[in-house]
Structures are given as structure tokens and as C-alpha cells.
PDB file of C-alpha atoms and ligand atoms in Angstrom:
ATOM      1  CA  MET T   4       0.000   0.000   0.000  1.00 95.00           C
ATOM      2  CA  GLU T   5       1.248   3.496  -0.803  1.00 96.00           C
ATOM      3  CA  ARG T   6       1.766   5.578   2.290  1.00 98.00           C
ATOM      4  CA  SER T   7       0.276   9.097   2.360  1.00 98.00           C
ATOM      5  CA  ARG T   8       3.622  10.891   2.779  1.00 98.00           C
ATOM      6  CA  LYS T   9       1.821  13.728   4.527  1.00 98.00           C
ATOM      7  CA  ILE T  10       2.172  14.698   8.154  1.00 98.00           C
ATOM      8  CA  CYS T  11       0.513  17.073  10.578  1.00 98.00           C
ATOM      9  CA  ILE T  12       2.170  18.302  13.786  1.00 99.00           C
ATOM     10  CA  VAL T  13      -0.227  18.698  16.702  1.00 99.00           C
ATOM     11  CA  PRO T  14       0.104  20.197  20.187  1.00 98.00           C
ATOM     12  CA  HIS T  15       0.675  17.699  22.955  1.00 98.00           C
ATOM     13  CA  CYS T  16      -2.641  18.249  24.732  1.00 98.00           C
ATOM     14  CA  PHE T  17      -4.811  17.603  21.654  1.00 98.00           C
ATOM     15  CA  LEU T  18      -3.704  13.979  22.009  1.00 98.00           C
ATOM     16  CA  ASN T  19      -3.447  14.061  25.789  1.00 98.00           C
ATOM     17  CA  ALA T  20      -5.590  16.527  27.723  1.00 98.00           C
ATOM     18  CA  ASN T  21      -4.017  15.237  30.932  1.00 98.00           C
ATOM     19  CA  SER T  22      -1.065  17.532  30.281  1.00 98.00           C
ATOM     20  CA  LYS T  23      -3.201  20.651  30.714  1.00 98.00           C
ATOM     21  CA  VAL T  24      -3.231  22.867  33.786  1.00 98.00           C
ATOM     22  CA  GLU T  25      -5.324  21.158  36.488  1.00 97.00           C
ATOM     23  CA  GLY T  26      -8.986  22.136  36.392  1.00 96.00           C
ATOM     24  CA  PRO T  27     -11.939  21.793  34.050  1.00 94.00           C
ATOM     25  CA  CYS T  28     -11.182  20.720  30.494  1.00 96.00           C
ATOM     26  CA  ARG T  29     -13.334  20.792  27.370  1.00 96.00           C
ATOM     27  CA  TYR T  30     -12.559  17.163  26.452  1.00 98.00           C
ATOM     28  CA  LYS T  31     -11.595  14.076  28.410  1.00 97.00           C
ATOM     29  CA  ALA T  32      -8.382  12.966  26.717  1.00 98.00           C
ATOM     30  CA  ILE T  33      -8.210  13.470  22.942  1.00 98.00           C
ATOM     31  CA  LEU T  34      -9.670  16.299  20.876  1.00 98.00           C
ATOM     32  CA  LYS T  35     -11.586  13.760  18.820  1.00 98.00           C
ATOM     33  CA  PRO T  36     -13.164  15.917  16.061  1.00 98.00           C
ATOM     34  CA  LEU T  37      -9.742  17.176  15.018  1.00 98.00           C
ATOM     35  CA  VAL T  38      -7.896  13.879  15.431  1.00 98.00           C
ATOM     36  CA  TYR T  39     -10.610  11.910  13.607  1.00 98.00           C
ATOM     37  CA  ALA T  40     -10.441  14.492  10.802  1.00 98.00           C
ATOM     38  CA  LEU T  41      -6.692  13.896  10.526  1.00 98.00           C
ATOM     39  CA  ILE T  42      -7.132  10.105  10.565  1.00 98.00           C
ATOM     40  CA  GLU T  43      -9.841  10.242   7.889  1.00 98.00           C
ATOM     41  CA  ARG T  44      -7.512  12.273   5.679  1.00 98.00           C
ATOM     42  CA  ASN T  45      -4.594   9.870   6.169  1.00 98.00           C
ATOM     43  CA  TYR T  46      -2.272  12.209   7.988  1.00 98.00           C
ATOM     44  CA  GLY T  47       0.635  10.862   9.936  1.00 98.00           C
ATOM     45  CA  ILE T  48       0.647  12.696  13.259  1.00 98.00           C
ATOM     46  CA  ILE T  49       3.620  14.081  15.201  1.00 98.00           C
ATOM     47  CA  GLN T  50       2.825  15.107  18.772  1.00 98.00           C
ATOM     48  CA  LEU T  51       4.781  18.097  20.071  1.00 99.00           C
ATOM     49  CA  PRO T  52       6.132  17.997  23.620  1.00 98.00           C
ATOM     50  CA  CYS T  53       4.176  20.187  26.046  1.00 98.00           C
ATOM     51  CA  PRO T  54       6.446  23.108  26.982  1.00 98.00           C
ATOM     52  CA  GLU T  55       4.651  23.892  30.235  1.00 98.00           C
ATOM     53  CA  LEU T  56       4.501  20.345  31.566  1.00 98.00           C
ATOM     54  CA  THR T  57       8.188  19.857  30.789  1.00 98.00           C
ATOM     55  CA  PHE T  58       9.128  23.147  32.473  1.00 98.00           C
ATOM     56  CA  TYR T  59       6.784  23.373  35.477  1.00 97.00           C
ATOM     57  CA  GLY T  60       5.239  19.904  35.862  1.00 98.00           C
ATOM     58  CA  MET T  61       1.629  19.087  36.703  1.00 98.00           C
ATOM     59  CA  ARG T  62       1.310  21.349  39.747  1.00 97.00           C
ATOM     60  CA  ARG T  63       1.742  24.557  37.771  1.00 97.00           C
ATOM     61  CA  TRP T  64      -0.721  27.434  37.942  1.00 94.00           C
ATOM     62  CA  GLY T  65      -2.340  28.794  34.815  1.00 96.00           C
ATOM     63  CA  HIS T  66       0.063  31.366  33.370  1.00 97.00           C
ATOM     64  CA  VAL T  67      -0.108  34.213  30.872  1.00 98.00           C
ATOM     65  CA  ARG T  68       2.182  34.919  27.925  1.00 98.00           C
ATOM     66  CA  ASN T  69       4.064  37.724  29.722  1.00 98.00           C
ATOM     67  CA  GLN T  70       5.275  35.264  32.369  1.00 98.00           C
ATOM     68  CA  PHE T  71       6.688  32.937  29.733  1.00 98.00           C
ATOM     69  CA  ASP T  72       8.258  35.783  27.785  1.00 98.00           C
ATOM     70  CA  ASN T  73      11.675  35.342  29.350  1.00 98.00           C
ATOM     71  CA  PRO T  74      14.965  33.894  28.056  1.00 98.00           C
ATOM     72  CA  TYR T  75      14.761  30.774  30.240  1.00 98.00           C
ATOM     73  CA  PHE T  76      11.391  29.616  28.974  1.00 98.00           C
ATOM     74  CA  ARG T  77      12.297  30.534  25.407  1.00 98.00           C
ATOM     75  CA  LYS T  78      15.492  28.490  25.708  1.00 98.00           C
ATOM     76  CA  HIS T  79      13.496  25.558  27.050  1.00 98.00           C
ATOM     77  CA  CYS T  80      11.088  25.837  24.092  1.00 99.00           C
ATOM     78  CA  ARG T  81      14.003  25.793  21.653  1.00 98.00           C
ATOM     79  CA  GLU T  82      15.571  22.780  23.323  1.00 98.00           C
ATOM     80  CA  ILE T  83      12.436  20.626  23.201  1.00 98.00           C
ATOM     81  CA  LEU T  84      11.708  21.741  19.630  1.00 98.00           C
ATOM     82  CA  GLU T  85      15.143  20.808  18.333  1.00 98.00           C
ATOM     83  CA  PRO T  86      14.312  17.080  17.818  1.00 98.00           C
ATOM     84  CA  ILE T  87      11.109  18.121  16.043  1.00 98.00           C
ATOM     85  CA  ILE T  88      13.041  20.422  13.703  1.00 98.00           C
ATOM     86  CA  LEU T  89      15.411  17.547  12.901  1.00 98.00           C
ATOM     87  CA  GLN T  90      12.445  15.285  12.090  1.00 98.00           C
ATOM     88  CA  ILE T  91      10.938  17.948   9.850  1.00 98.00           C
ATOM     89  CA  LYS T  92      14.215  18.329   7.961  1.00 98.00           C
ATOM     90  CA  GLU T  93      14.615  14.587   7.525  1.00 98.00           C
ATOM     91  CA  TYR T  94      11.068  14.071   6.286  1.00 98.00           C
ATOM     92  CA  GLU T  95      11.257  17.003   3.896  1.00 98.00           C
ATOM     93  CA  ALA T  96      14.587  15.790   2.510  1.00 98.00           C
ATOM     94  CA  ASN T  97      12.938  12.480   1.648  1.00 98.00           C
ATOM     95  CA  ASP T  98       9.787  13.596  -0.163  1.00 98.00           C
ATOM     96  CA  TYR T  99       7.438  13.718   2.771  1.00 98.00           C
ATOM     97  CA  GLU T 100       5.378  16.826   3.391  1.00 98.00           C
ATOM     98  CA  ILE T 101       4.733  18.427   6.762  1.00 98.00           C
ATOM     99  CA  LYS T 102       1.493  20.071   5.756  1.00 98.00           C
ATOM    100  CA  HIS T 103       0.349  21.786   8.945  1.00 98.00           C
ATOM    101  CA  ILE T 104       1.419  22.726  12.439  1.00 99.00           C
ATOM    102  CA  ILE T 105      -1.581  23.068  14.727  1.00 98.00           C
ATOM    103  CA  GLY T 106      -1.669  25.223  17.840  1.00 98.00           C
ATOM    104  CA  VAL T 107      -4.080  25.963  20.680  1.00 98.00           C
ATOM    105  CA  ASN T 108      -5.573  29.429  20.300  1.00 98.00           C
ATOM    106  CA  GLY T 109      -5.729  31.263  23.607  1.00 98.00           C
ATOM    107  CA  SER T 110      -2.788  29.418  25.144  1.00 98.00           C
ATOM    108  CA  PRO T 111       0.106  31.604  26.356  1.00 98.00           C
ATOM    109  CA  SER T 112       2.468  28.965  24.961  1.00 98.00           C
ATOM    110  CA  CYS T 113       0.732  27.271  22.029  1.00 99.00           C
ATOM    111  CA  GLY T 114      -1.597  29.953  20.678  1.00 98.00           C
ATOM    112  CA  ILE T 115      -1.239  30.800  16.984  1.00 98.00           C
ATOM    113  CA  ASP T 116      -3.678  33.645  16.277  1.00 98.00           C
ATOM    114  CA  VAL T 117      -4.485  34.501  19.881  1.00 98.00           C
ATOM    115  CA  SER T 118      -2.737  34.133  23.237  1.00 98.00           C
ATOM    116  CA  CYS T 119      -3.608  35.363  26.705  1.00 98.00           C
ATOM    117  CA  GLY T 120      -1.480  38.005  28.360  1.00 98.00           C
ATOM    118  CA  SER T 121      -1.350  40.284  31.386  1.00 97.00           C
ATOM    119  CA  ASN T 122       1.268  42.674  32.739  1.00 94.00           C
ATOM    120  CA  SER T 123       0.107  42.317  36.328  1.00 93.00           C
ATOM    121  CA  TRP T 124      -0.151  38.486  36.527  1.00 94.00           C
ATOM    122  CA  LYS T 125       2.825  37.906  38.821  1.00 94.00           C
ATOM    123  CA  GLY T 126       3.968  37.973  42.415  1.00 92.00           C
ATOM    124  CA  GLU T 127       2.926  36.398  45.700  1.00 92.00           C
ATOM    125  CA  ILE T 128      -0.510  34.825  45.387  1.00 88.00           C
ATOM    126  CA  SER T 129      -1.247  35.016  49.117  1.00 90.00           C
ATOM    127  CA  GLN T 130      -0.781  38.803  48.936  1.00 91.00           C
ATOM    128  CA  ILE T 131      -3.290  39.337  46.154  1.00 90.00           C
ATOM    129  CA  GLU T 132      -6.237  41.203  47.666  1.00 88.00           C
ATOM    130  CA  ASN T 133      -8.691  40.967  44.826  1.00 90.00           C
ATOM    131  CA  LEU T 134      -8.181  38.146  42.362  1.00 89.00           C
ATOM    132  CA  GLU T 135     -11.207  39.232  40.354  1.00 91.00           C
ATOM    133  CA  ASP T 136      -9.549  42.594  39.598  1.00 90.00           C
ATOM    134  CA  LEU T 137      -6.396  40.807  38.529  1.00 92.00           C
ATOM    135  CA  LYS T 138      -8.363  38.508  36.222  1.00 92.00           C
ATOM    136  CA  LYS T 139      -9.878  41.556  34.516  1.00 94.00           C
ATOM    137  CA  ASP T 140      -6.384  42.554  33.416  1.00 95.00           C
ATOM    138  CA  ILE T 141      -6.019  39.418  31.248  1.00 97.00           C
ATOM    139  CA  THR T 142      -6.333  40.167  27.548  1.00 98.00           C
ATOM    140  CA  TYR T 143      -6.545  37.925  24.507  1.00 98.00           C
ATOM    141  CA  ASP T 144      -4.066  39.371  22.053  1.00 98.00           C
ATOM    142  CA  ASN T 145      -3.626  38.644  18.362  1.00 98.00           C
ATOM    143  CA  LYS T 146      -0.152  37.167  18.664  1.00 98.00           C
ATOM    144  CA  PRO T 147       1.276  33.656  19.014  1.00 98.00           C
ATOM    145  CA  GLY T 148       2.172  32.120  22.350  1.00 99.00           C
ATOM    146  CA  ILE T 149       5.850  31.967  23.304  1.00 99.00           C
ATOM    147  CA  TYR T 150       6.389  28.313  22.287  1.00 99.00           C
ATOM    148  CA  MET T 151       4.897  28.912  18.859  1.00 99.00           C
ATOM    149  CA  GLN T 152       6.894  32.141  18.474  1.00 98.00           C
ATOM    150  CA  GLU T 153      10.049  30.123  19.007  1.00 99.00           C
ATOM    151  CA  PHE T 154       8.838  27.359  16.665  1.00 99.00           C
ATOM    152  CA  MET T 155       8.147  29.919  13.928  1.00 98.00           C
ATOM    153  CA  GLN T 156      11.555  31.518  14.470  1.00 98.00           C
ATOM    154  CA  LEU T 157      13.413  28.173  14.351  1.00 98.00           C
ATOM    155  CA  LEU T 158      11.690  27.269  11.079  1.00 98.00           C
ATOM    156  CA  LYS T 159      12.495  30.693   9.670  1.00 98.00           C
ATOM    157  CA  GLU T 160      16.167  30.295  10.592  1.00 98.00           C
ATOM    158  CA  ASP T 161      16.217  27.077   8.566  1.00 98.00           C
ATOM    159  CA  GLY T 162      14.233  28.554   5.667  1.00 98.00           C
ATOM    160  CA  ILE T 163      11.353  26.092   6.214  1.00 98.00           C
ATOM    161  CA  GLU T 164       7.790  27.189   5.487  1.00 98.00           C
ATOM    162  CA  ILE T 165       4.883  25.284   7.020  1.00 98.00           C
ATOM    163  CA  ASN T 166       1.268  26.338   7.405  1.00 98.00           C
ATOM    164  CA  PHE T 167       0.265  27.128  11.019  1.00 98.00           C
ATOM    165  CA  ILE T 168      -3.356  26.589  12.080  1.00 98.00           C
ATOM    166  CA  GLY T 169      -4.750  27.890  15.361  1.00 98.00           C
ATOM    167  CA  ILE T 170      -7.631  25.865  16.788  1.00 98.00           C
ATOM    168  CA  ASN T 171      -9.986  27.178  19.432  1.00 98.00           C
ATOM    169  CA  GLU T 172     -11.194  24.158  21.424  1.00 97.00           C
ATOM    170  CA  LYS T 173     -14.493  25.704  22.376  1.00 96.00           C
ATOM    171  CA  ASP T 174     -15.412  26.085  18.689  1.00 97.00           C
ATOM    172  CA  ILE T 175     -14.167  22.666  17.650  1.00 98.00           C
ATOM    173  CA  ASP T 176     -17.557  21.599  16.253  1.00 96.00           C
ATOM    174  CA  LYS T 177     -17.711  24.682  14.021  1.00 96.00           C
ATOM    175  CA  TYR T 178     -14.578  24.015  11.931  1.00 97.00           C
ATOM    176  CA  ASP T 179     -14.861  22.883   8.329  1.00 98.00           C
ATOM    177  CA  PHE T 180     -11.900  20.495   8.239  1.00 98.00           C
ATOM    178  CA  ASP T 181     -12.281  19.979   4.496  1.00 98.00           C
ATOM    179  CA  LYS T 182     -11.273  23.628   4.117  1.00 97.00           C
ATOM    180  CA  ILE T 183      -8.427  23.816   6.621  1.00 97.00           C
ATOM    181  CA  LEU T 184      -6.698  20.407   6.496  1.00 97.00           C
TER     182      LEU T 184
HETATM  183  S1  SF4 S  21       1.384  24.281  26.873  1.00 82.19           S
HETATM  184 FE1  SF4 S  21       0.513  23.792  24.900  1.00 82.19          FE
HETATM  185  S2  SF4 S  21       0.596  21.557  24.793  1.00 82.19           S
HETATM  186 FE2  SF4 S  21       0.882  22.122  26.926  1.00 82.19          FE
HETATM  187  S3  SF4 S  21      -1.160  22.021  27.807  1.00 82.19           S
HETATM  188 FE3  SF4 S  21      -0.793  24.149  27.185  1.00 82.19          FE
HETATM  189  S4  SF4 S  21      -1.661  24.325  25.124  1.00 82.19           S
HETATM  190 FE4  SF4 S  21      -1.401  22.140  25.570  1.00 82.19          FE
END
């Protein structure tokens, strides 16, 4: 049988929601509508490492982009992306196509079109007098999360062009996968 020779790179949590920050989640384990759409279209799937799990573990708080916008987290992102970049190069050198890289819109790390940010989301939690006021400072900005910024930059440095797709989990049933995949 001929293999499809086409590959899609997906964020870690779309295949394993257990990696997400503790708390409510929109799906139990796998973002099925997206993953089924990839299976039906014969994509091979590469799962990215989760940058937050591999930096802060499972007991992390929910963060915003501004907290991750530091040289240490960016370095960590680059380090865990390096094996992925090598895979991309090897596939592309051998007539395979990495067609899409999918991200998680809204995430401070993995957002593509949108990521959450706040200048005041920092400091000693026990000293915060009004958490509700602090939450109001969070904005959803039209820029990629830090992990995806580094991914885009690494690809650019190697002259590799791949289509990025941002998926908003809460709208997952509204996507026309025939148009975007
Ligand atoms: S950092 Fe990315 S892969 Fe990890 S849980 Fe958040 S959105 Fe998913």
C-alpha cells in the first residue's frame, strides 16, 4: 500500500488533555473531532512535547504569555523543539510533506492567532487582595504564544515554510476540516 507521505504536527494536549493545567477541560483525553479528521484524511501525526509540563510539571498554575516571555522559557522551548526540527528536515529531505502545524488558540504557549497576556499576573498569590480585579487585566491578544513564536523563528532560521493553524477548542464543532486540512 502506498503511504500518504503527509504529516501534521499537533500540540501535545490535543492527544493528551491530561497535560493541561489542572482544572476543568473541554474534552476528556483526545480532541476527537480534530484527530478523527486527521485520521480520515490519512495524515501521519507528530505530537509536540508540552512546553509547560516539561518546564513546570503538573502542579503549575495557569500562566499568561508575559510570564513565559523570558529567556529561560524561550530556551526551554528551543531545546524541546530541536528534535522536532530535525524530524521535519529529515522528512522534507525524503519527499514527505509536513502540511500543517496546529496550535491551541488562547494558550500563552501554544496559541497561533491569539494568546492570553497580562502585565500584572505575577507575584505572591497570598498577597493578592482581589483576584477578580487581577483577572480583569487578562487580555486575549492577536499574537502567538511563546512556544509557537520560538517554533516559527526556528523554522524561519532554517528557511522552512509550514502552514500554522490555530484551533480554538471551544469552537471545535464549528470548523470545516475539508477547508483547513
Ligand atoms: S502548553 Fe501547549 S501543549 Fe501544553 S497544555 Fe498548554 S496548550 Fe497544551
